[in-house]
Coordinates of C-alpha atoms in Angstrom, one line a residue:
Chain Q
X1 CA 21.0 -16.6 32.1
X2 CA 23.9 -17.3 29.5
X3 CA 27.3 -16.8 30.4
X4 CA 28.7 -17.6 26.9
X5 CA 27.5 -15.9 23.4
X6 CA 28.4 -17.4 19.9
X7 CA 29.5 -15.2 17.1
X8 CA 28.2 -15.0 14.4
X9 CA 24.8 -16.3 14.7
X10 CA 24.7 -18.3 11.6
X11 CA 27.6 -19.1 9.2
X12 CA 27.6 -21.1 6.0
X13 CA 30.4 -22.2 3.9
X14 CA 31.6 -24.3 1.5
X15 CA 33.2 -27.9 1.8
X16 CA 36.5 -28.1 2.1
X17 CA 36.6 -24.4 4.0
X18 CA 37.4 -23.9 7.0
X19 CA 34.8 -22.4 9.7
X20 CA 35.5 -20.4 12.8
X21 CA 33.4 -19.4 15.9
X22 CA 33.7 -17.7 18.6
X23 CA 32.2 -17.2 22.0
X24 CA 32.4 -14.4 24.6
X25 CA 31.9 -14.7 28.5
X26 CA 31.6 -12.4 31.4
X27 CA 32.8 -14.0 34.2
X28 CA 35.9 -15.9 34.8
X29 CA 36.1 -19.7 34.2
X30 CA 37.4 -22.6 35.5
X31 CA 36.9 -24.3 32.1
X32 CA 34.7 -23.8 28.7
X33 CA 33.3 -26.5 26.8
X34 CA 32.0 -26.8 23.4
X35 CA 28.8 -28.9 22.4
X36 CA 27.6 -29.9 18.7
X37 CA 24.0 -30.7 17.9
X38 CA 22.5 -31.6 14.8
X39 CA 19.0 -30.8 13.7
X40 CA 16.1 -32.7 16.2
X41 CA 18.9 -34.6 18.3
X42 CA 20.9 -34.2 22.1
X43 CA 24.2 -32.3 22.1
X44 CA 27.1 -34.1 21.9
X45 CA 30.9 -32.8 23.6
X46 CA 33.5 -31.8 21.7
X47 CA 36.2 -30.5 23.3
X48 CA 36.8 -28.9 26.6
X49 CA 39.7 -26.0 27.0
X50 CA 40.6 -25.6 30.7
X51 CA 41.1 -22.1 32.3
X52 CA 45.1 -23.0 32.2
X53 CA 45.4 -24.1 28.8
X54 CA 45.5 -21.6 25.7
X55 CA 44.9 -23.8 22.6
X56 CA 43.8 -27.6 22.0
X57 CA 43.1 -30.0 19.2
X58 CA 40.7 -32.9 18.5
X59 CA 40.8 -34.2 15.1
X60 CA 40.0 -31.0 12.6
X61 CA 38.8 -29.5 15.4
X62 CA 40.8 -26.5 17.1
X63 CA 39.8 -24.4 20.1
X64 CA 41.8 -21.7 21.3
X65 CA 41.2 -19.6 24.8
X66 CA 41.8 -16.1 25.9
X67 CA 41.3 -16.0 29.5
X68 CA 42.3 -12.1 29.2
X69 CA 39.8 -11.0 26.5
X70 CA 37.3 -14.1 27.9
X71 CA 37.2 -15.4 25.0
X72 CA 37.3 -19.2 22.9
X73 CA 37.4 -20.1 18.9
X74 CA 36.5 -23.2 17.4
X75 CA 38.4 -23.8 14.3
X76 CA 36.7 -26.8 11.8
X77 CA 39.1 -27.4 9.2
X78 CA 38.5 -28.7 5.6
X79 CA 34.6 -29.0 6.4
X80 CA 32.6 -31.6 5.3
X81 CA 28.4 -31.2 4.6
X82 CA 28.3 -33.3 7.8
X83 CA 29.6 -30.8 9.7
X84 CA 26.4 -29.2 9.5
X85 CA 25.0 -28.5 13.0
X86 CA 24.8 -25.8 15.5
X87 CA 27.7 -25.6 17.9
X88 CA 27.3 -23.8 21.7
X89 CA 30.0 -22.8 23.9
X90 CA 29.6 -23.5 27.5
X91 CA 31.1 -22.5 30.6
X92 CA 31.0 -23.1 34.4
X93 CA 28.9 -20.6 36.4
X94 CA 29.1 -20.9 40.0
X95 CA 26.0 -23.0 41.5
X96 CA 26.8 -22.3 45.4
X97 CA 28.7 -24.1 48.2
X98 CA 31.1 -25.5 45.6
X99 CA 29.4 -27.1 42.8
X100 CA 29.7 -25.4 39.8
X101 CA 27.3 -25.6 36.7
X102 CA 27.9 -25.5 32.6
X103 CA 25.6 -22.1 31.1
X104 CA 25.3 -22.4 27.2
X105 CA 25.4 -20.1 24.9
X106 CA 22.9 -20.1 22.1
X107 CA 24.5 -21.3 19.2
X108 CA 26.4 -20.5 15.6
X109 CA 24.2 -22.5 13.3
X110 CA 27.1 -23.9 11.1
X111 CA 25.7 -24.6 7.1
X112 CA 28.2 -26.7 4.9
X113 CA 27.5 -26.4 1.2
X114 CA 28.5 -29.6 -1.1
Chain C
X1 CA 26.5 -48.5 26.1
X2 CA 23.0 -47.6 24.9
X3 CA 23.9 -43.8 26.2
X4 CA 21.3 -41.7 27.9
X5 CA 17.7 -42.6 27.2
X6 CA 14.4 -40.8 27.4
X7 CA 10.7 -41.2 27.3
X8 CA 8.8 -40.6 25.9
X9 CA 10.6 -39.0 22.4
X10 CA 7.1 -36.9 21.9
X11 CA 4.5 -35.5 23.8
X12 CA 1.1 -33.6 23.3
X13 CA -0.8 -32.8 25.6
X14 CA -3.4 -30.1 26.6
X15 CA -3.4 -27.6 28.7
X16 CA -3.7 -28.4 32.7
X17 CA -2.8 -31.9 31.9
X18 CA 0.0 -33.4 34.2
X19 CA 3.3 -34.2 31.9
X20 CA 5.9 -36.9 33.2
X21 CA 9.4 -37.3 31.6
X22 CA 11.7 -40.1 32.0
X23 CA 15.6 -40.0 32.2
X24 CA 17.5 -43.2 32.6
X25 CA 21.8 -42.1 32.6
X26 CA 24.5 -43.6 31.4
X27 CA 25.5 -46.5 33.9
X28 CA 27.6 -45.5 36.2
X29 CA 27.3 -41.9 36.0
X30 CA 27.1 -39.8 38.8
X31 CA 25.4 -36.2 38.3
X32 CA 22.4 -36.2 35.9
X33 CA 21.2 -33.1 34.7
X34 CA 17.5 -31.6 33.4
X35 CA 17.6 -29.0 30.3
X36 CA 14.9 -26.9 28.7
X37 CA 15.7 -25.9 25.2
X38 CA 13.4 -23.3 23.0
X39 CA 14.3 -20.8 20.1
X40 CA 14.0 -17.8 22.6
X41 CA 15.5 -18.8 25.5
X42 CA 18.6 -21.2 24.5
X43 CA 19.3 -24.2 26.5
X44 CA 18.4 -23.6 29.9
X45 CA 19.3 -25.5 32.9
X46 CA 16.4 -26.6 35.6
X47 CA 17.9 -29.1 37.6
X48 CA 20.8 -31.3 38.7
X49 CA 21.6 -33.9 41.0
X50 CA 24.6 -35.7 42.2
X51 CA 24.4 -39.0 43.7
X52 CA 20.8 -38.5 43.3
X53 CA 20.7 -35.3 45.6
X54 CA 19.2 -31.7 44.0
X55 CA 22.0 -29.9 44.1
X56 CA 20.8 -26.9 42.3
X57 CA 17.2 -26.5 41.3
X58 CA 16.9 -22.9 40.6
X59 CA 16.5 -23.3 36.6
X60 CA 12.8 -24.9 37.7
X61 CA 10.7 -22.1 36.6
X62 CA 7.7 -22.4 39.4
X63 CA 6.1 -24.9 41.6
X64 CA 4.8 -26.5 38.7
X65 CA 7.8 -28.2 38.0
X66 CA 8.8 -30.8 40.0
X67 CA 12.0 -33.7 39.5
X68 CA 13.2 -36.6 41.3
X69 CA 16.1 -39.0 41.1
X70 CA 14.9 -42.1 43.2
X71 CA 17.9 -44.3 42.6
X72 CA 21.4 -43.5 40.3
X73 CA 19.6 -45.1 37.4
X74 CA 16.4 -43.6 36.6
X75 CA 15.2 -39.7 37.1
X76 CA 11.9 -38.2 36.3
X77 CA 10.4 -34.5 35.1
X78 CA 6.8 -33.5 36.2
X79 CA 5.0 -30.3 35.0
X80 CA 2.0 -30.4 36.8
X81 CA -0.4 -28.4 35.4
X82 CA 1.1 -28.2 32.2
X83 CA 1.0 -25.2 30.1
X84 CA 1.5 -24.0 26.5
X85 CA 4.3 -22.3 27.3
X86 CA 6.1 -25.4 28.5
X87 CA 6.3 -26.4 25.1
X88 CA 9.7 -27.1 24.0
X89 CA 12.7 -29.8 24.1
X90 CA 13.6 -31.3 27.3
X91 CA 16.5 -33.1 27.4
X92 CA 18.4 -35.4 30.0
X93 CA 21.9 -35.4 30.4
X94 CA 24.5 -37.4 32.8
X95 CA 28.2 -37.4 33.4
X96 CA 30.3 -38.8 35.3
X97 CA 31.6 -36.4 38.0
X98 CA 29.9 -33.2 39.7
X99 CA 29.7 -30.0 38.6
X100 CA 30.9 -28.4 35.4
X101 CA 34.3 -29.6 34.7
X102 CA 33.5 -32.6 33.4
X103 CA 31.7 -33.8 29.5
X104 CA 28.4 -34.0 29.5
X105 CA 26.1 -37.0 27.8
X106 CA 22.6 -35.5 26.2
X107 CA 20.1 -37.7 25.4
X108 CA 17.6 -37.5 22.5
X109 CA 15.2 -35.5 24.1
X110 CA 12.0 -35.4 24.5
X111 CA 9.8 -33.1 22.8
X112 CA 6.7 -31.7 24.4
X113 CA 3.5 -30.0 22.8
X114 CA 1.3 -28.2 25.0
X115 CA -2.3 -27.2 23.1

């Protein structure tokens, strides 16, 4: 079952805007994780935000946590048309013993309009 | 690094035919992970290992599923008899430490038809 939901679903924007999306969990985290993929290929990392840390930045990218409200943002600035993907949060769910395992959410579809 | 390969990239099949997918990870890596990804279910996980031991296999939907990790550097996927409902993206995935705390390498995936 998914731990982490995107919101919105489906977002499209023009270049040079910035886009924002956000994901919700239930249960607390150790850390949360967020995945690109582009149309027919694997998901590639991005950035992951642990349960101690409130904002971080990779490039134009910005994620932000809110262990409180169990939340995360992912902030693209000045987007570019290959930017176009669908982007999942994931977080750790606990597997038993004490292995933990990443639960994904199902996506933002992210469209970037030259 | 040639990053996490798969095979085969496509698959058809019919119904009741035995299905085999192949995972090689990323050398060196030592958790490799099994995904199942469709429009209505999301990404799901079936399986992982870690220094080629199951660690959790309750993703696997039902007997027909089956996976094995004989040696750190290759990892297979059976469905055995497959069914159209099995039909969807299955993709491989390694990283290099246990659990969830750590990046996560996908291959290309491998995409399966079952008629």
């Amino acid at each position: 079952s998914q731990q982490g939901e995107e919101d919105p679903q489906a977002l499209s924007i023009q270049e040079g805007e910035n886009a924002t999306m956000n994901c919700s969990y239930k249960t607390s985290i150790n850390n949360l994780q967020w995945y690109r993929q582009n149309s027919g290929r694997g998901l590639v990392h991005l950035i992951l935000i642990r349960s101690n840390e409130r904002e971080k930045h990779s490039g134009r990218l910005r994620v932000t946590l809110d262990t409180s409200k169990k939340s995360s943002s992912l902030l693209i600035t000045a987007s570019r048309a290959a930017d176009t993907a669908s982007y999942f949060c994931a977080t750790d769910a606990y597997s038993g013993g004490s292995n933990y395992k990443l639960t994904f959410g199902k996506g933002t579809l992210l469209t970037v309009n030259p | 690094d040639a990053g996490v390969i798969q095979s085969p990239r496509h698959e058809v099949t019919e119904m009741g035919q035995e299905v085999t997918l192949r995972c090689k990870p990323i050398s060196g890596h030592n958790s490799l992970f099994w995904y199942r990804q469709t429009m209505m279910r999301g990404l799901e996980l079936l399986i992982y290992f870690n220094n080629n031991v199951p660690i959790d296999d309750s993703g696997m939907p039902e007997d027909r599923f089956s996976a094995k990790m004989p040696n750190a550097s290759f990892s297979t996927l059976k469905i055995q008899p497959s069914e159209p409902r099995d039909s969807a993206v299955y993709f491989c995935a390694s990283s290099n430490g246990q659990g969830a705390s750590y990046e996560q390498y996908f291959g290309p995936g491998t995409r399966l038809t079952v008629t």
